[in-house]
Coordinates of C-alpha atoms in Angstrom, one line a residue:
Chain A
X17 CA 151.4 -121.5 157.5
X18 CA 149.1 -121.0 154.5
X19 CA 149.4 -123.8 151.7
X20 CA 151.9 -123.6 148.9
X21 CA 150.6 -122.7 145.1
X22 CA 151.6 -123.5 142.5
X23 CA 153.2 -120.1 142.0
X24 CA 154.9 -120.7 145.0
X25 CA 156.6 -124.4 143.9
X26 CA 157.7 -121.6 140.3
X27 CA 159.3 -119.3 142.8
X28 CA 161.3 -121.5 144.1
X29 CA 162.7 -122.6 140.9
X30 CA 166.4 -122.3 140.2
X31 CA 165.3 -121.4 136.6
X32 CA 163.0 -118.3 138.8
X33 CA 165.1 -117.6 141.3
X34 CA 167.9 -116.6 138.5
X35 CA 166.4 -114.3 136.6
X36 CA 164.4 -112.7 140.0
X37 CA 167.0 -112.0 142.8
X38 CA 164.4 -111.3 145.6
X39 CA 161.4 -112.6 147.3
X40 CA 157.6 -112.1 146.6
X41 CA 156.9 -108.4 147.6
X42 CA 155.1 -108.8 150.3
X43 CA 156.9 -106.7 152.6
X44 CA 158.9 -103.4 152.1
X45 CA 162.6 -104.5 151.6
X46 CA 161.4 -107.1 148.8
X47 CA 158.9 -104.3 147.2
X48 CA 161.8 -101.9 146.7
X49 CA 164.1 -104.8 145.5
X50 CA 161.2 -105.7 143.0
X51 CA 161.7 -102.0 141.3
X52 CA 165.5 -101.5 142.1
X53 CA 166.2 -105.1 140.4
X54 CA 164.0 -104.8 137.5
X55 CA 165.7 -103.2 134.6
X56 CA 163.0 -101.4 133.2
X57 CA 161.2 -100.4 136.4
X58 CA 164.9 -99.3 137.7
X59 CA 164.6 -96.7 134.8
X60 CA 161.9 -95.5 136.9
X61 CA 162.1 -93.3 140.4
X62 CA 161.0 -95.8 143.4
X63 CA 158.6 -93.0 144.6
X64 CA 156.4 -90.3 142.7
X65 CA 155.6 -86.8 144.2
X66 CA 152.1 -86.7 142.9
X67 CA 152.5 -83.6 141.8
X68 CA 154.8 -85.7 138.9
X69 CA 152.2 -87.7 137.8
X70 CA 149.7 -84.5 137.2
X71 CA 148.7 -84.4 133.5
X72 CA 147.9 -80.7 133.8
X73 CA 151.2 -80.3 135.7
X74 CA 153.7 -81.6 133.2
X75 CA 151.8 -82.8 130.4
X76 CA 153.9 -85.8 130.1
X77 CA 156.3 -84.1 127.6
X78 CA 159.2 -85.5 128.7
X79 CA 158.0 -88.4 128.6
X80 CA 156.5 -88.6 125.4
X81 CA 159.7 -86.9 123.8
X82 CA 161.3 -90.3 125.5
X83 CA 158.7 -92.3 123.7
X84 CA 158.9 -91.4 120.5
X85 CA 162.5 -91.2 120.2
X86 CA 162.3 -95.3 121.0
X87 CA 159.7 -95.4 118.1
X88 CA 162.5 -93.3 115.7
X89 CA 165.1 -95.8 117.0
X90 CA 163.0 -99.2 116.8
X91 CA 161.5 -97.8 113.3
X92 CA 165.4 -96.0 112.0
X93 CA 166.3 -99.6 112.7
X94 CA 164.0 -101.5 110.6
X95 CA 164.9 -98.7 107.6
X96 CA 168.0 -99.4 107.6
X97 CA 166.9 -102.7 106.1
X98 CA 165.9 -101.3 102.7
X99 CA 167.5 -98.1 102.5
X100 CA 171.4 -97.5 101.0
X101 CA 173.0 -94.2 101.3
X102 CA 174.5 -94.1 98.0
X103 CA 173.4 -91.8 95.3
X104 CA 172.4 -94.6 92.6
X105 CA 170.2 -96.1 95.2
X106 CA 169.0 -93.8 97.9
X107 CA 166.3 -91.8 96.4
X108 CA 165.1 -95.3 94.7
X109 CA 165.2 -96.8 97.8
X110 CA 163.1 -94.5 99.7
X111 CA 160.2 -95.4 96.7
X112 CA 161.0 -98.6 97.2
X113 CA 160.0 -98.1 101.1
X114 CA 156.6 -96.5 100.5
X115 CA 155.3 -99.1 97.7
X116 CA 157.4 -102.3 97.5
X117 CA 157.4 -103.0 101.3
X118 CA 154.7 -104.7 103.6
X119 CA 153.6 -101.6 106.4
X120 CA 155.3 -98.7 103.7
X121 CA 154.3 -96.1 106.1
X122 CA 157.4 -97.6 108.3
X123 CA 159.2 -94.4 106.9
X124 CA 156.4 -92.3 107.2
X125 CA 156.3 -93.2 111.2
X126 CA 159.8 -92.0 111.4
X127 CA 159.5 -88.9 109.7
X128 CA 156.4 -88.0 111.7
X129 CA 157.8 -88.9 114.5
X130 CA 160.8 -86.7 113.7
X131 CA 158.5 -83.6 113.6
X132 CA 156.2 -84.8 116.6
X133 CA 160.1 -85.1 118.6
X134 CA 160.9 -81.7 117.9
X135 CA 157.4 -80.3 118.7
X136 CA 157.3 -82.2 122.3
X137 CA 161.0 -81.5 122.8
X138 CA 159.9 -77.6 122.8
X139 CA 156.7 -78.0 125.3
X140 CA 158.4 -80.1 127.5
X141 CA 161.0 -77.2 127.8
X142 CA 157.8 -74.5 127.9
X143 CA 156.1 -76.1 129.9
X144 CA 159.7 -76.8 132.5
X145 CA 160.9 -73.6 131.9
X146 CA 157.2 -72.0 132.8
X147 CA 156.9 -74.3 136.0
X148 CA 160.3 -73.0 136.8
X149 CA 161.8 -76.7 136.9
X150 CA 165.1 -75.3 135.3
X151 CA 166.0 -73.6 139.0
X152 CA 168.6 -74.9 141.0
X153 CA 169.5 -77.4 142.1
X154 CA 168.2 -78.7 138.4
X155 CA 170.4 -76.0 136.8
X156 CA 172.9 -78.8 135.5
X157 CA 169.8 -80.8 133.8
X158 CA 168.8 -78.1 131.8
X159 CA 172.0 -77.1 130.2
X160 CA 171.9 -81.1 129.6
X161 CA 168.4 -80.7 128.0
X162 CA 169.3 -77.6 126.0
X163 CA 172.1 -79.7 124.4
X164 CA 169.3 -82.6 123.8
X165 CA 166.9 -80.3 122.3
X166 CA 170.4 -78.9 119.8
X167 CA 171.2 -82.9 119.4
X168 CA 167.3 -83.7 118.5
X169 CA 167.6 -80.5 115.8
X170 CA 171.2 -82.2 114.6
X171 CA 168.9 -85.9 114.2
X172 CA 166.3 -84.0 112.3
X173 CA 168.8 -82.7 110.0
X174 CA 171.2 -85.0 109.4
X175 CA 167.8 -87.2 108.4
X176 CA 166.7 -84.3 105.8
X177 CA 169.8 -85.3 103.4
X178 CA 168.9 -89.1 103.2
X179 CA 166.1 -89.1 100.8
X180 CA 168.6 -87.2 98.1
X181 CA 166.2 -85.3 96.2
X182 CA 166.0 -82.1 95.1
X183 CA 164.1 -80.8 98.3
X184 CA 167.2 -82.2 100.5
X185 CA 170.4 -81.6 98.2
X186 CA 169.5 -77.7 98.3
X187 CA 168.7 -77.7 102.1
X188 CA 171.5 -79.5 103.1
X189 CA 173.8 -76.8 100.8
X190 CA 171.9 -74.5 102.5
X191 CA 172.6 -75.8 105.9
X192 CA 176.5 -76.8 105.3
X193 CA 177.0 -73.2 104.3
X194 CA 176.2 -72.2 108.3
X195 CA 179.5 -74.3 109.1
X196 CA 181.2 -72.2 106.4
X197 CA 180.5 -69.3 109.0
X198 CA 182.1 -71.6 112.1
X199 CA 184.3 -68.4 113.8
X200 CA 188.1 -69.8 112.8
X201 CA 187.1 -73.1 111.8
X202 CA 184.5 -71.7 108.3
X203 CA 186.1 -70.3 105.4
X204 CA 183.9 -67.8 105.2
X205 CA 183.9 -67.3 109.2
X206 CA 185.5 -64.4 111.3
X207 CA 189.1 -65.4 112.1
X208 CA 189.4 -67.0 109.0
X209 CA 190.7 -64.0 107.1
X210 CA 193.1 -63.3 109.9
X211 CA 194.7 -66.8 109.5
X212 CA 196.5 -66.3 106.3
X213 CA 200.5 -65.8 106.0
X214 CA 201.2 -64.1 102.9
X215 CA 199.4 -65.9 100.3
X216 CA 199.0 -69.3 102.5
X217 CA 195.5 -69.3 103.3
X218 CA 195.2 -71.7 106.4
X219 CA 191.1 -72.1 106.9
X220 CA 190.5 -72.0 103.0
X221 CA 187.4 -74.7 101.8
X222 CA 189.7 -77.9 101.1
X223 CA 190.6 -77.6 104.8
X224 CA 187.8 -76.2 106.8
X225 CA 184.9 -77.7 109.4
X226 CA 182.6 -77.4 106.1
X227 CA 185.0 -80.2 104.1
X228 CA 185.0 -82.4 107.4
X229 CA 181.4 -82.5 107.2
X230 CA 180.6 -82.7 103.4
X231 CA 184.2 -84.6 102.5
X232 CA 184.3 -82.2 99.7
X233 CA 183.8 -78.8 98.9
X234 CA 180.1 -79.5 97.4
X235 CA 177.1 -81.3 98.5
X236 CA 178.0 -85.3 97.0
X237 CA 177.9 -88.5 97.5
X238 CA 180.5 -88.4 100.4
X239 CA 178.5 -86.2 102.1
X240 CA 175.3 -88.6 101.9
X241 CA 177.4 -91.7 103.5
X242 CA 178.6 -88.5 106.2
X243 CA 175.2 -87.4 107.4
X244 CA 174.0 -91.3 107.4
X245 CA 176.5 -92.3 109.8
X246 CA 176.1 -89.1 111.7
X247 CA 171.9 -89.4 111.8
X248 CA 172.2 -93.1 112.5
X249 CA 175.1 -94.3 114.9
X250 CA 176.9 -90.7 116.1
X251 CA 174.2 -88.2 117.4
X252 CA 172.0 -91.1 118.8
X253 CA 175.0 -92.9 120.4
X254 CA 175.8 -89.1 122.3
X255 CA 172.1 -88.3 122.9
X256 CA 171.7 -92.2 124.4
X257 CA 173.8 -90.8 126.6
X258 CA 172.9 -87.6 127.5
X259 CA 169.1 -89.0 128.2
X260 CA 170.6 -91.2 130.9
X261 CA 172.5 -88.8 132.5
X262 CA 169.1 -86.5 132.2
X263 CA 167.3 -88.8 133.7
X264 CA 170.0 -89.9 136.1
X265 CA 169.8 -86.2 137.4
X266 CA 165.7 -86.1 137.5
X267 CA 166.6 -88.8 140.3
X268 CA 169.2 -87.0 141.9
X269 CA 167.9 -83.8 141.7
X270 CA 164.7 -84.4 143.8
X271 CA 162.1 -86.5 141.2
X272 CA 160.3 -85.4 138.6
X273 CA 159.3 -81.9 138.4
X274 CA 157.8 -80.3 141.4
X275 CA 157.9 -77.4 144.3
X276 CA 161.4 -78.7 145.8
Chain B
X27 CA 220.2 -97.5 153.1
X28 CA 221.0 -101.3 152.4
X29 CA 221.8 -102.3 148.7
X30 CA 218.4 -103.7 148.9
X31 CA 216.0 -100.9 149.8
X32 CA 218.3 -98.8 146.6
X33 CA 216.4 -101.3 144.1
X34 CA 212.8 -100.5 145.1
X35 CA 210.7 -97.6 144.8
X36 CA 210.0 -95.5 148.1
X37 CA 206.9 -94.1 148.1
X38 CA 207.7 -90.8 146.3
X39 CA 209.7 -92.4 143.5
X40 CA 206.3 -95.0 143.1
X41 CA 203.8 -91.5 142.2
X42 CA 206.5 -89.8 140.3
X43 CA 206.3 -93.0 138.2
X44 CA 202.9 -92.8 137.8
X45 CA 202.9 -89.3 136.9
X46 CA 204.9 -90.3 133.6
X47 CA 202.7 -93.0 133.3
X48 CA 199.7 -91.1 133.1
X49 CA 201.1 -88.2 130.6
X50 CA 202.5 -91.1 128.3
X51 CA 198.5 -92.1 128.5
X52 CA 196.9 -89.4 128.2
X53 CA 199.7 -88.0 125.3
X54 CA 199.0 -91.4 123.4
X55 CA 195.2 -90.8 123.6
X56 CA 195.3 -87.3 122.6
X57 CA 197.6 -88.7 119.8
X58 CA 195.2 -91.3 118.6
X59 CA 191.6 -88.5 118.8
X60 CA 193.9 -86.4 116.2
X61 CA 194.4 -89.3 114.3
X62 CA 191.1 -90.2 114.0
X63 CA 190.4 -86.5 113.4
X64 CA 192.6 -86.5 110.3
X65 CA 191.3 -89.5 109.5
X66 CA 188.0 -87.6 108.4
X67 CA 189.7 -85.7 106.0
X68 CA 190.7 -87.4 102.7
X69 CA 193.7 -87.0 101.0
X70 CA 192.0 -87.2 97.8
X71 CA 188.4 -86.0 96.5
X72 CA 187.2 -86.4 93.3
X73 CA 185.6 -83.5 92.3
X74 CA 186.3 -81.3 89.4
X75 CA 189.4 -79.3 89.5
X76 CA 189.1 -75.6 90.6
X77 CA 190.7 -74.3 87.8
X78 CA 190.1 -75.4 84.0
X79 CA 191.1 -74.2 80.2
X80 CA 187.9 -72.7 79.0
X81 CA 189.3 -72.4 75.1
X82 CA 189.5 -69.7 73.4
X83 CA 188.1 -66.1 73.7
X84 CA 186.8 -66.7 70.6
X85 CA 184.7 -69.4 71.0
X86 CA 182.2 -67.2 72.9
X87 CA 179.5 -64.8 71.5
X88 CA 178.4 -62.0 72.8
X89 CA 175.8 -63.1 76.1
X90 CA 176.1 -65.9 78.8
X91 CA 177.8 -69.2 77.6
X92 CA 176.4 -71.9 79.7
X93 CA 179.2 -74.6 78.6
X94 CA 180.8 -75.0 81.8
X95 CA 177.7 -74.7 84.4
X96 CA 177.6 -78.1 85.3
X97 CA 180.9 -79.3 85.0
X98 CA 182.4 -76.6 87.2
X99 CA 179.5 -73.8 88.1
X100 CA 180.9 -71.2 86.0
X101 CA 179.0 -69.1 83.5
X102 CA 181.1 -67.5 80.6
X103 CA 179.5 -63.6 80.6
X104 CA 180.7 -61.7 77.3
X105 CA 179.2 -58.2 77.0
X106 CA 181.0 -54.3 76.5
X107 CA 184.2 -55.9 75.5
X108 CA 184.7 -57.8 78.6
X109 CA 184.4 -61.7 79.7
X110 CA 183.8 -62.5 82.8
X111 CA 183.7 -66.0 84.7
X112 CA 180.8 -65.8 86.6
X113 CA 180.3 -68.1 90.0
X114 CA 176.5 -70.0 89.5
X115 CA 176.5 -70.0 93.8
X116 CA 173.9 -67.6 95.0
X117 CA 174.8 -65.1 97.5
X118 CA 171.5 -65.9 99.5
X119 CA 172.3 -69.2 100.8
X120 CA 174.0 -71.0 98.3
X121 CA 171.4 -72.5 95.8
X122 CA 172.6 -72.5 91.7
X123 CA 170.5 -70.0 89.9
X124 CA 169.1 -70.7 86.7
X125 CA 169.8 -68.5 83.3
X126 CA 167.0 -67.2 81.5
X127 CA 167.1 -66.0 78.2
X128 CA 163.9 -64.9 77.8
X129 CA 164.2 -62.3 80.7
X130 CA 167.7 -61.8 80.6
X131 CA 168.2 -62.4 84.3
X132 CA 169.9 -65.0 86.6
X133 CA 167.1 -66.4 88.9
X134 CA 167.4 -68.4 91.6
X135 CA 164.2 -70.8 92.1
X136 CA 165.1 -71.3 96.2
X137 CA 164.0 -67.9 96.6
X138 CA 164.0 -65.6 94.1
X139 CA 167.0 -63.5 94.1
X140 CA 167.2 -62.5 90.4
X141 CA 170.8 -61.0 88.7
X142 CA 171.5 -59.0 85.8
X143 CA 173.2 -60.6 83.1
X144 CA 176.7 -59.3 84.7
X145 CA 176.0 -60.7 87.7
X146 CA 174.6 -57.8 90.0
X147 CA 171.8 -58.3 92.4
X148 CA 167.7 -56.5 91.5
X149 CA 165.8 -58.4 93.5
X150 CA 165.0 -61.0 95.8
X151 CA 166.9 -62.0 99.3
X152 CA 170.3 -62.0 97.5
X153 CA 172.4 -59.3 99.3
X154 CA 175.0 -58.8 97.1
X155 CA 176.3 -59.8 93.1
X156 CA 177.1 -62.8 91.9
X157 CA 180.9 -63.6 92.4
X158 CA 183.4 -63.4 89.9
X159 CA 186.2 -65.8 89.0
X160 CA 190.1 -65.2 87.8
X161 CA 190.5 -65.5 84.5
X162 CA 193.6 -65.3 82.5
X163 CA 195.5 -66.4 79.0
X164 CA 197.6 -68.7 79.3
X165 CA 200.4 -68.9 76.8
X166 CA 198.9 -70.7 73.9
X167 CA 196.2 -67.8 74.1
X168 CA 193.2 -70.0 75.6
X169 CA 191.5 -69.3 78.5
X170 CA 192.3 -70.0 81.8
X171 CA 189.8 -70.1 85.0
X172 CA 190.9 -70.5 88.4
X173 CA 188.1 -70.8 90.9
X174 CA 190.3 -70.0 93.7
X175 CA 190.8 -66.6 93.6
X176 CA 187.1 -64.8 94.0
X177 CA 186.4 -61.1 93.1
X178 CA 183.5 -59.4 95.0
X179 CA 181.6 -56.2 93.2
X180 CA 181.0 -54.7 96.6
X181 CA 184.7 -54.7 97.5
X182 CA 185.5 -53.2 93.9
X183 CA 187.5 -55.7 93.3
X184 CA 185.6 -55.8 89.1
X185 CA 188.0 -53.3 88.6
X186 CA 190.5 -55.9 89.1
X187 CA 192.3 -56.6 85.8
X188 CA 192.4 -60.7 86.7
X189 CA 188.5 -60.2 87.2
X190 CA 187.9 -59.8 83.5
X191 CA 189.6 -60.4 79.5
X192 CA 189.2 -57.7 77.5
X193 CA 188.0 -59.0 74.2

């Protein structure tokens, strides 16, 4: 029997032995315990087709889209330090972020970021969609993915409104007025002009999918507090989600893309 | 049966009883989503009123009247005999146009539509004229705008004699 180390005498603390539930991997039911009991590395297939691991097969898309929309959360978070969604102190707030605050391009970051998302959201779709990845039995994953890529669009505008200048106030009137257009649920919608008794109107713009969103019939200070809430606890609690059932499937569905 | 075995559930009894437990469930959770569904909606908003007293027809010269654009989006048109309550919303995608004098033209700076001073469309992405407003007297002889009721161009609905004051 080889002598003990000093990493061996650690291992056998109880302070070791709780956090780390298995033995040093030196044979193969402790190596796939190290990865299956290891929160990050459990995040992570046990085994690669190497096919997966192919720059020129996948381009790491998916993965990068994965990356930066930790950076979006980790730097959304440290935003929400400075910024207020009110309309006295928004707009001022975003200045602030720029020149009154150690590291100001902190919001830059997550703006980039927001565009570089949505452009590696797309390729990683080309790119699955042109390696035929969306095939059965990974059918399921992509209708998952095409609501990602919908949710991602959502985040990036739902973000537009929060700066509250002239640039987002119009674009955001713009973009409410598409829910106007909901069929039944718009005012300005088809259906909507059938559901009227006499002179009750019932989908009119005090009562419509358009009021829910703006909680008014114009573009206010409601609506700011409406789309912060939305672009910083809603759509990234659901899309949290959705990327762990996305990736759940990858697993289940045979690994990461390749010839099944 | 004993008097016994009458108190307690057989085994069909027990599901049936779980079957009402599982609608009360699922009816009190379907009752709590609309809640919170209603909840979004406020009983009260504090934006301007949809309809106002724009004073009398006298107060306006002939030419837009600007008065009331950003208090309610309305422009006061008076030409030919007729004023109008003109909607400031775009018919592109929604922007507020600007007026200008100088040209004589509503123009929109989002992306260019341009109007005529009654409203009607010349150029730009706009697809159709700006809308128009009911407007009536009330009984003291000042103006009335409700905001509510719209009149479209294209529909013919200018024709409408709640479109317009003849003045």
């Amino acid at each position: 029997m080889a002598k003990k180390g000093v990493a061996d005498y650690i291992r056998e603390t109880q302070v070791w032995k709780s956090i780390f539930r298995h033995g040093p991997p030196t044979n193969a039911r402790n190596r796939a315990a190290v990865v299956a009991g290891n929160v990050f590395l459990h995040l992570h297939p046990i085994k690669l087709k190497k096919s997966g691991v192919q720059l020129g097969y996948t381009w790491c898309m998916g993965g990068l889209t994965f990356f930066i929309f930790l950076a979006l959360t980790v730097t959304g978070l440290l935003l929400m330090f400075y910024y207020r969604p009110t309309a006295e102190y928004a707009y001022n707030d975003i200045i602030a972020l720029k020149e009154h605050v150690p590291l100001g391009i902190m919001r830059e970051i997550h703006r980039w970021g927001a565009h570089a998302m949505v452009i590696t959201v797309w390729l990683h779709m080309f790119r699955v969609f042109m390696t035929g990845s969306y095939k059965p039995p990974r059918e399921f994953n992509w209708g998952v993915g095409v609501i990602l890529l919908v949710l991602t669009l959502l985040l990036s505008f739902t973000g537009y409104l929060l700066p509250w200048d002239q640039l987002a106030i119009w674009a955001i009137a713009v973009g409410s007025n598409m829910a106007k257009a909901t069929p039944f649920l718009g005012h300005g919608g088809p259906g909507a002009a059938l559901a009227q008794i006499g002179d009750f109107v019932m989908v009119s713009d005090k009562n419509d999918v358009r009021f829910q969103l703006l909680a008014g019939r114009f573009v206010g200070e409601p609506a700011l507090l409406r789309f912060y809430i939305l672009h910083c606890v809603f759509i990234p609690l659901v899309v949290g989600v959705l990327i762990a059932v996305h990736f759940w499937r990858v697993r289940k569905d045979g690994g990461i893309s390749a010839p099944l | 049966m004993s008097e016994d075995s009458k108190l307690q559930l057989n085994r069909r009894e027990f599901f049936s009883f779980i079957t009402v437990g599982w609608v009360a469930f699922t009816s009190a959770c379907a009752g709590l989503l609309s809640l919170a569904f209603r909840f979004t909606y406020p009983n009260v908003n504090f934006e301007p009123e949809m309809d106002f007293i724009a004073g009398f027809p006298s107060d306006y010269e002939n030419g837009v009247d600007e008065r009331w654009k950003n208090g309610y989006g309305v422009w006061m048109v008076k030409q030919e005999g007729k004023l109008v309550a003109l909607s400031n919303i775009c018919t592109h995608l929604g922007c507020v146009p600007n007026w200008l004098p100088a040209e004589l033209k509503f123009k929109c700076p989002c992306h260019g539509s341009g109007y005529y001073m009654n409203g009607v469309n010349f150029e730009g992405p706009a697809p159709r004229p700006l809308e128009r407003y009911k407007i009536s007297l009330n009984p003291e002889g000042k103006i009335k705008v409700d905001k509510t009721k719209v009149y479209r161009y294209e529909k013919g609905q200018w024709d409408s004699p709640d479109s317009y004051l003849s003045v």
